[in-house]
Structure formats: C-alpha cells, structure tokens
PDB file of C-alpha atoms in Angstrom:
ATOM      1  CA  ALA K   1     111.071 -13.680 -90.181  1.00 77.00           C
ATOM      2  CA  PRO K   2     110.078 -10.073 -90.084  1.00 83.00           C
ATOM      3  CA  ASP K   3     112.889  -9.244 -88.032  1.00 89.00           C
ATOM      4  CA  HIS K   4     115.839 -10.838 -89.913  1.00 91.00           C
ATOM      5  CA  ALA K   5     117.768  -7.708 -90.544  1.00 93.00           C
ATOM      6  CA  ASP K   6     117.873  -7.176 -86.829  1.00 94.00           C
ATOM      7  CA  ARG K   7     118.849 -10.775 -86.303  1.00 95.00           C
ATOM      8  CA  CYS K   8     121.694 -10.446 -88.481  1.00 93.00           C
ATOM      9  CA  LEU K   9     123.070  -7.212 -86.932  1.00 95.00           C
ATOM     10  CA  MET K  10     122.768  -8.945 -83.339  1.00 95.00           C
ATOM     11  CA  LEU K  11     124.446 -11.931 -84.697  1.00 96.00           C
ATOM     12  CA  GLY K  12     127.353  -9.612 -86.385  1.00 95.00           C
ATOM     13  CA  LYS K  13     127.749  -7.877 -83.114  1.00 94.00           C
ATOM     14  CA  ALA K  14     128.076 -10.898 -81.124  1.00 95.00           C
ATOM     15  CA  MET K  15     130.517 -12.344 -83.553  1.00 94.00           C
ATOM     16  CA  MET K  16     132.746  -9.108 -83.129  1.00 92.00           C
ATOM     17  CA  ILE K  17     132.284  -9.091 -79.303  1.00 92.00           C
ATOM     18  CA  GLN K  18     133.791 -12.736 -79.382  1.00 92.00           C
ATOM     19  CA  CYS K  19     136.438 -12.058 -81.827  1.00 90.00           C
ATOM     20  CA  ARG K  20     137.746  -9.098 -79.461  1.00 87.00           C
ATOM     21  CA  LYS K  21     138.239 -11.410 -76.552  1.00 88.00           C
ATOM     22  CA  LEU K  22     140.788 -13.611 -78.752  1.00 88.00           C
ATOM     23  CA  ASP K  23     144.443 -13.178 -77.831  1.00 83.00           C
ATOM     24  CA  TRP K  24     146.928 -15.010 -80.225  1.00 85.00           C
ATOM     25  CA  ALA K  25     150.324 -14.257 -78.642  1.00 86.00           C
ATOM     26  CA  GLY K  26     149.537 -10.474 -78.479  1.00 82.00           C
ATOM     27  CA  TYR K  27     147.474 -10.243 -81.712  1.00 84.00           C
ATOM     28  CA  SER K  28     143.936  -9.767 -81.340  1.00 81.00           C
ATOM     29  CA  PRO K  29     141.888 -10.206 -84.712  1.00 86.00           C
ATOM     30  CA  ARG K  30     139.252  -7.556 -85.732  1.00 89.00           C
ATOM     31  CA  MET K  31     136.319  -8.149 -87.948  1.00 92.00           C
ATOM     32  CA  ARG K  32     134.698  -6.383 -90.758  1.00 93.00           C
ATOM     33  CA  ILE K  33     130.783  -7.469 -91.530  1.00 95.00           C
ATOM     34  CA  GLY K  34     129.037  -6.592 -94.442  1.00 94.00           C
ATOM     35  CA  ILE K  35     125.159  -7.284 -94.175  1.00 94.00           C
ATOM     36  CA  HIS K  36     122.848  -6.796 -97.219  1.00 93.00           C
ATOM     37  CA  THR K  37     119.346  -8.561 -97.988  1.00 92.00           C
ATOM     38  CA  GLY K  38     118.086 -10.055-100.773  1.00 92.00           C
ATOM     39  CA  PRO K  39     117.605 -13.551-102.587  1.00 93.00           C
ATOM     40  CA  VAL K  40     120.624 -16.048-102.592  1.00 93.00           C
ATOM     41  CA  MET K  41     120.919 -19.624-104.064  1.00 95.00           C
ATOM     42  CA  ALA K  42     122.600 -22.219-101.767  1.00 95.00           C
ATOM     43  CA  GLY K  43     124.114 -25.486-102.093  1.00 96.00           C
ATOM     44  CA  VAL K  44     126.880 -28.416-101.581  1.00 96.00           C
ATOM     45  CA  VAL K  45     130.056 -27.587-103.818  1.00 94.00           C
ATOM     46  CA  GLY K  46     132.618 -30.035-104.538  1.00 95.00           C
ATOM     47  CA  ARG K  47     133.305 -33.831-104.458  1.00 93.00           C
ATOM     48  CA  LYS K  48     136.562 -34.206-102.648  1.00 95.00           C
ATOM     49  CA  MET K  49     136.007 -31.355 -99.954  1.00 95.00           C
ATOM     50  CA  PRO K  50     132.383 -30.543-100.095  1.00 95.00           C
ATOM     51  CA  ARG K  51     131.271 -27.127 -98.700  1.00 95.00           C
ATOM     52  CA  TYR K  52     128.030 -25.243 -98.488  1.00 95.00           C
ATOM     53  CA  HIS K  53     128.151 -22.108-100.389  1.00 92.00           C
ATOM     54  CA  LEU K  54     126.080 -19.445-101.148  1.00 92.00           C
ATOM     55  CA  PHE K  55     125.758 -17.533-104.507  1.00 92.00           C
ATOM     56  CA  GLY K  56     124.143 -14.454-106.011  1.00 92.00           C
ATOM     57  CA  GLY K  57     124.234 -10.767-106.368  1.00 88.00           C
ATOM     58  CA  THR K  58     123.087 -10.311-102.690  1.00 91.00           C
ATOM     59  CA  VAL K  59     126.227 -12.134-101.394  1.00 92.00           C
ATOM     60  CA  LEU K  60     128.327 -10.479-103.943  1.00 90.00           C
ATOM     61  CA  ILE K  61     127.218  -7.038-102.539  1.00 89.00           C
ATOM     62  CA  ALA K  62     127.654  -8.269 -98.782  1.00 91.00           C
ATOM     63  CA  GLU K  63     131.264  -9.402 -99.612  1.00 91.00           C
ATOM     64  CA  GLU K  64     131.930  -5.610-101.195  1.00 89.00           C
ATOM     65  CA  LEU K  65     130.363  -4.045 -98.000  1.00 89.00           C
ATOM     66  CA  GLU K  66     132.560  -6.394 -95.891  1.00 91.00           C
ATOM     67  CA  SER K  67     135.563  -5.685 -97.882  1.00 89.00           C
ATOM     68  CA  SER K  68     135.259  -1.706 -97.783  1.00 86.00           C
ATOM     69  CA  GLY K  69     134.203  -1.733 -94.275  1.00 86.00           C
ATOM     70  CA  LYS K  70     136.142  -0.642 -90.946  1.00 89.00           C
ATOM     71  CA  PRO K  71     137.028  -3.036 -88.813  1.00 91.00           C
ATOM     72  CA  ASP K  72     134.729  -3.594 -85.886  1.00 90.00           C
ATOM     73  CA  TYR K  73     131.915  -2.126 -87.661  1.00 91.00           C
ATOM     74  CA  LEU K  74     129.056  -3.731 -89.458  1.00 92.00           C
ATOM     75  CA  HIS K  75     128.527  -2.272 -92.904  1.00 93.00           C
ATOM     76  CA  ILE K  76     124.991  -2.564 -94.382  1.00 92.00           C
ATOM     77  CA  SER K  77     123.256  -1.792 -97.284  1.00 91.00           C
ATOM     78  CA  GLU K  78     120.568   0.875 -97.100  1.00 90.00           C
ATOM     79  CA  TYR K  79     117.935  -1.615 -98.212  1.00 91.00           C
ATOM     80  CA  THR K  80     119.030  -3.498 -95.164  1.00 93.00           C
ATOM     81  CA  LYS K  81     118.677  -0.351 -93.068  1.00 93.00           C
ATOM     82  CA  ASN K  82     115.146   0.252 -94.048  1.00 92.00           C
ATOM     83  CA  LEU K  83     114.433  -3.292 -92.647  1.00 94.00           C
ATOM     84  CA  ILE K  84     115.743  -2.698 -89.301  1.00 93.00           C
ATOM     85  CA  SER K  85     112.699  -2.638 -86.604  1.00 89.00           C
ATOM     86  CA  SER K  86     114.667  -1.927 -83.513  1.00 83.00           C
ATOM     87  CA  ASP K  87     115.910   1.420 -82.549  1.00 85.00           C
ATOM     88  CA  GLU K  88     119.042   0.262 -80.695  1.00 86.00           C
ATOM     89  CA  TRP K  89     121.503   0.664 -83.549  1.00 89.00           C
ATOM     90  CA  LYS K  90     123.745   3.622 -84.136  1.00 90.00           C
ATOM     91  CA  LEU K  91     123.701   4.339 -87.982  1.00 90.00           C
ATOM     92  CA  GLU K  92     126.464   6.181 -89.839  1.00 88.00           C
ATOM     93  CA  ASN K  93     125.783   6.969 -93.666  1.00 87.00           C
ATOM     94  CA  ARG K  94     128.749   6.156 -95.412  1.00 85.00           C
ATOM     95  CA  GLY K  95     127.588   7.401 -98.519  1.00 82.00           C
ATOM     96  CA  PRO K  96     127.144   5.844-102.059  1.00 83.00           C
ATOM     97  CA  LYS K  97     129.408   2.517-102.889  1.00 78.00           C
ATOM     98  CA  GLU K  98     129.958   1.078-106.032  1.00 78.00           C
ATOM     99  CA  VAL K  99     129.258  -2.752-105.949  1.00 73.00           C
ATOM    100  CA  LEU K 100     129.180  -5.555-108.576  1.00 72.00           C
ATOM    101  CA  HIS K 101     132.010  -3.801-110.806  1.00 72.00           C
ATOM    102  CA  GLY K 102     130.626  -0.658-110.907  1.00 70.00           C
ATOM    103  CA  SER K 103     127.136  -1.849-112.310  1.00 72.00           C
ATOM    104  CA  LYS K 104     125.110  -0.661-109.393  1.00 74.00           C
ATOM    105  CA  ILE K 105     125.508   1.891-106.579  1.00 79.00           C
ATOM    106  CA  PHE K 106     124.388   1.523-103.228  1.00 74.00           C
ATOM    107  CA  ASN K 107     124.094   4.034-100.191  1.00 76.00           C
ATOM    108  CA  THR K 108     125.689   2.379 -97.105  1.00 75.00           C
TER     109      THR K 108
END
C-alpha cells in the first residue's frame, strides 16, 4: 500500500498508547519501536514450537533502531521518513546511526 509507512507509525503509536495504560503492581512498561522499510523474508521456523519469523537486513536495521531508541518514541529510518505521506507526525532528527555491525550508516 502506498501509505504503509503511515500505517506502521499509526500502529506503533497505538501500541505505545495501550502499553501506557498497563499497570502491573505499580509498574507501567514503556515501549521503544524501530521502523525501517525494505524487503524481508518470512516463514515458520521450528518443529516442536513453530514460530512465524521475519528475516533480512530490513529487520536487523529496525531492531537496531528500536534498541537505540528512547522509550515512548518511534525511531524510524530516513528511508521510512521519506515515505510518510501524512503531515501529522512531529519528527526529530537524531543524526547518523551505525547499523548492521557498522557496515552501514543511516540517518534516523
């Protein structure tokens, strides 16, 4: 879909809103979300406990964006930012980020 970047951001925002409503004995979990756009492979892995899994560089970049992100923020790549069609998002440039063990640098 041409608006997939916007949909991913809306989903991430909705997930964070629902997460903030949780209260586990005084502890409220906070989410960090990383979003990158690109090709992925998907499939079911495992025999005893099969799980659906995504593979590829796009997934690894999104994971690294998430792990270096701030709680309660969506951390997106510049490539994904360029695909956003809506003006509703307040974006903050966090500068370059090394991903894939330093083999690539992305603006985030």
